[in-house]
mmCIF file of C-alpha atoms in Angstrom:
data_model
loop_
_atom_site.group_PDB
_atom_site.id
_atom_site.type_symbol
_atom_site.label_atom_id
_atom_site.label_comp_id
_atom_site.label_asym_id
_atom_site.label_seq_id
_atom_site.Cartn_x
_atom_site.Cartn_y
_atom_site.Cartn_z
ATOM 1 C CA UNK Y 1 -0.109 0.031 -0.305
ATOM 2 C CA UNK Y 2 2.897 2.167 -0.368
ATOM 3 C CA UNK Y 3 1.268 4.038 -3.425
ATOM 4 C CA UNK Y 4 -1.503 5.386 -1.174
ATOM 5 C CA UNK Y 5 -1.210 8.304 1.745
ATOM 6 C CA UNK Y 6 -2.268 5.961 5.567
ATOM 7 C CA UNK Y 7 -3.755 9.146 6.451
ATOM 8 C CA UNK Y 8 -5.876 9.327 3.668
ATOM 9 C CA UNK Y 9 -7.539 6.271 4.366
ATOM 10 C CA UNK Y 10 -8.258 6.637 7.938
ATOM 11 C CA UNK Y 11 -10.791 9.767 6.479
ATOM 12 C CA UNK Y 12 -14.312 9.228 6.254
ATOM 13 C CA UNK Y 13 -16.536 11.577 4.286
ATOM 14 C CA UNK Y 14 -20.383 11.198 4.184
ATOM 15 C CA UNK Y 15 -20.217 8.860 1.018
ATOM 16 C CA UNK Y 16 -18.420 6.518 3.211
ATOM 17 C CA UNK Y 17 -20.340 7.037 6.036
ATOM 18 C CA UNK Y 18 -23.423 6.206 4.265
ATOM 19 C CA UNK Y 19 -21.371 3.246 2.659
ATOM 20 C CA UNK Y 20 -20.958 1.648 6.251
ATOM 21 C CA UNK Y 21 -24.050 1.944 7.647
ATOM 22 C CA UNK Y 22 -25.541 0.509 4.209
ATOM 23 C CA UNK Y 23 -23.213 -2.263 5.571
ATOM 24 C CA UNK Y 24 -23.970 -3.067 8.843
ATOM 25 C CA UNK Y 25 -28.023 -2.729 7.572
ATOM 26 C CA UNK Y 26 -27.089 -5.478 5.022
ATOM 27 C CA UNK Y 27 -26.044 -7.615 7.721
ATOM 28 C CA UNK Y 28 -22.574 -8.293 6.691
ATOM 29 C CA UNK Y 29 -20.000 -8.841 9.491
ATOM 30 C CA UNK Y 30 -18.112 -6.091 10.751
ATOM 31 C CA UNK Y 31 -14.466 -7.138 9.720
ATOM 32 C CA UNK Y 32 -15.999 -7.931 5.887
ATOM 33 C CA UNK Y 33 -17.590 -4.267 6.082
ATOM 34 C CA UNK Y 34 -14.161 -2.889 7.342
ATOM 35 C CA UNK Y 35 -12.462 -4.782 4.433
ATOM 36 C CA UNK Y 36 -14.694 -3.462 1.947
ATOM 37 C CA UNK Y 37 -14.725 -0.214 3.182
ATOM 38 C CA UNK Y 38 -10.983 -0.007 3.374
ATOM 39 C CA UNK Y 39 -10.641 -1.369 -0.755
ATOM 40 C CA UNK Y 40 -13.086 1.310 -1.468
ATOM 41 C CA UNK Y 41 -11.332 3.799 -0.514
ATOM 42 C CA UNK Y 42 -8.193 2.525 -1.904
ATOM 43 C CA UNK Y 43 -10.259 2.600 -5.167
ATOM 44 C CA UNK Y 44 -11.097 6.070 -5.027
ATOM 45 C CA UNK Y 45 -7.569 7.262 -4.071
ATOM 46 C CA UNK Y 46 -6.427 5.543 -6.829
ATOM 47 C CA UNK Y 47 -8.918 7.463 -9.035
ATOM 48 C CA UNK Y 48 -7.719 11.076 -7.488
ATOM 49 C CA UNK Y 49 -10.847 10.981 -5.333
ATOM 50 C CA UNK Y 50 -13.158 10.761 -7.625
ATOM 51 C CA UNK Y 51 -16.718 9.568 -6.585
ATOM 52 C CA UNK Y 52 -17.136 6.193 -7.616
ATOM 53 C CA UNK Y 53 -20.640 7.642 -9.539
ATOM 54 C CA UNK Y 54 -18.293 8.874 -12.014
ATOM 55 C CA UNK Y 55 -16.643 5.832 -12.469
ATOM 56 C CA UNK Y 56 -17.598 2.519 -14.040
ATOM 57 C CA UNK Y 57 -16.618 -0.799 -15.231
ATOM 58 C CA UNK Y 58 -13.438 0.578 -17.000
ATOM 59 C CA UNK Y 59 -11.974 2.400 -13.904
ATOM 60 C CA UNK Y 60 -12.697 -1.026 -11.840
ATOM 61 C CA UNK Y 61 -10.710 -2.457 -14.468
ATOM 62 C CA UNK Y 62 -7.961 -0.552 -14.237
ATOM 63 C CA UNK Y 63 -7.588 -0.915 -10.699
ATOM 64 C CA UNK Y 64 -7.793 -4.502 -10.659
ATOM 65 C CA UNK Y 65 -5.055 -4.556 -13.122
ATOM 66 C CA UNK Y 66 -2.898 -2.602 -11.115
ATOM 67 C CA UNK Y 67 -3.703 -4.327 -8.148
ATOM 68 C CA UNK Y 68 -2.552 -7.650 -9.865
ATOM 69 C CA UNK Y 69 0.329 -6.248 -12.630
ATOM 70 C CA UNK Y 70 1.620 -3.497 -10.797
ATOM 71 C CA UNK Y 71 1.174 -4.258 -6.729
ATOM 72 C CA UNK Y 72 1.492 -7.998 -7.425
ATOM 73 C CA UNK Y 73 -1.403 -8.937 -5.150
ATOM 74 C CA UNK Y 74 -2.518 -12.998 -4.893
ATOM 75 C CA UNK Y 75 -5.309 -14.178 -6.256
ATOM 76 C CA UNK Y 76 -7.314 -13.379 -2.962
ATOM 77 C CA UNK Y 77 -6.298 -10.098 -2.285
ATOM 78 C CA UNK Y 78 -7.830 -9.586 -5.848
ATOM 79 C CA UNK Y 79 -10.503 -11.563 -5.541
ATOM 80 C CA UNK Y 80 -11.305 -9.592 -2.112
ATOM 81 C CA UNK Y 81 -10.877 -5.842 -4.069
ATOM 82 C CA UNK Y 82 -13.231 -7.033 -6.394
ATOM 83 C CA UNK Y 83 -15.723 -8.158 -4.399
ATOM 84 C CA UNK Y 84 -15.786 -4.989 -2.659
ATOM 85 C CA UNK Y 85 -15.971 -3.119 -6.020
ATOM 86 C CA UNK Y 86 -19.125 -5.490 -6.858
ATOM 87 C CA UNK Y 87 -20.351 -4.541 -3.394
ATOM 88 C CA UNK Y 88 -20.506 -0.827 -3.935
ATOM 89 C CA UNK Y 89 -21.456 -0.883 -7.699
ATOM 90 C CA UNK Y 90 -24.382 -3.348 -7.240
ATOM 91 C CA UNK Y 91 -25.658 -3.193 -3.794
ATOM 92 C CA UNK Y 92 -24.905 0.153 -2.508
ATOM 93 C CA UNK Y 93 -25.205 2.496 -5.872
ATOM 94 C CA UNK Y 94 -27.679 -0.079 -7.815
ATOM 95 C CA UNK Y 95 -25.005 0.213 -10.763
ATOM 96 C CA UNK Y 96 -24.447 -3.202 -13.338
ATOM 97 C CA UNK Y 97 -20.613 -3.189 -13.775
ATOM 98 C CA UNK Y 98 -20.769 -6.783 -15.367
ATOM 99 C CA UNK Y 99 -18.183 -8.218 -18.028
ATOM 100 C CA UNK Y 100 -15.141 -6.862 -16.254
ATOM 101 C CA UNK Y 101 -11.780 -7.346 -18.040
ATOM 102 C CA UNK Y 102 -8.984 -7.224 -16.132
ATOM 103 C CA UNK Y 103 -5.572 -9.251 -15.644
ATOM 104 C CA UNK Y 104 -5.225 -12.010 -13.204
ATOM 105 C CA UNK Y 105 -2.947 -12.325 -10.229
ATOM 106 C CA UNK Y 106 0.522 -13.633 -11.447
ATOM 107 C CA UNK Y 107 1.729 -15.274 -8.105
ATOM 108 C CA UNK Y 108 0.512 -18.779 -7.216
ATOM 109 C CA UNK Y 109 -0.303 -19.973 -4.009
ATOM 110 C CA UNK Y 110 2.423 -21.430 -2.375
ATOM 111 C CA UNK Y 111 2.305 -25.086 -1.352
ATOM 112 C CA UNK Y 112 3.479 -26.157 1.622
ATOM 113 C CA UNK Y 113 6.689 -27.953 2.687
ATOM 114 C CA UNK Y 114 6.020 -31.722 3.499
ATOM 115 C CA UNK Y 115 8.466 -34.089 4.458
ATOM 116 C CA UNK Y 116 8.178 -37.376 4.036
ATOM 117 C CA UNK Y 117 8.357 -40.089 7.183
ATOM 118 C CA UNK Y 118 11.926 -41.158 6.299
ATOM 119 C CA UNK Y 119 13.090 -37.613 5.833
ATOM 120 C CA UNK Y 120 11.589 -36.163 9.548
ATOM 121 C CA UNK Y 121 13.302 -39.600 11.146
ATOM 122 C CA UNK Y 122 16.755 -38.185 9.827
ATOM 123 C CA UNK Y 123 16.362 -34.751 11.016
ATOM 124 C CA UNK Y 124 15.093 -36.086 14.560
ATOM 125 C CA UNK Y 125 18.071 -38.433 14.448
ATOM 126 C CA UNK Y 126 20.458 -35.404 13.632
ATOM 127 C CA UNK Y 127 19.506 -32.865 16.297
ATOM 128 C CA UNK Y 128 19.099 -35.859 19.075
ATOM 129 C CA UNK Y 129 22.990 -36.325 17.894
ATOM 130 C CA UNK Y 130 23.843 -32.921 17.884
ATOM 131 C CA UNK Y 131 22.169 -32.790 21.616
ATOM 132 C CA UNK Y 132 23.709 -35.449 23.035
#
């Protein structure tokens, strides 16, 4: 998030306050609401503090491309940002933003390293030999 001033993200004007109220009334979990507001604020700041009603599908695509290509966000992060923007446009502003075309996230999920039983035994033996 180095490209966005953290102090700006803390500010909440009337639009954000109305959005937060809408989220509460919709019954979303508090943490989900906080996350959605965070991503919506980033979207607004990314587009030079323009009101979301002035923006549309093209600007959503540009923002998601920025996250995927320039910020190297994971697929899960991109999905959360997309969900927040879909909520903003479909449920809060009652506007359609279908058929979005944006770059998928490039980073793949890292799989955990799993040791075989023989590798665990060998490691255990070497540790006990060192300890004494």
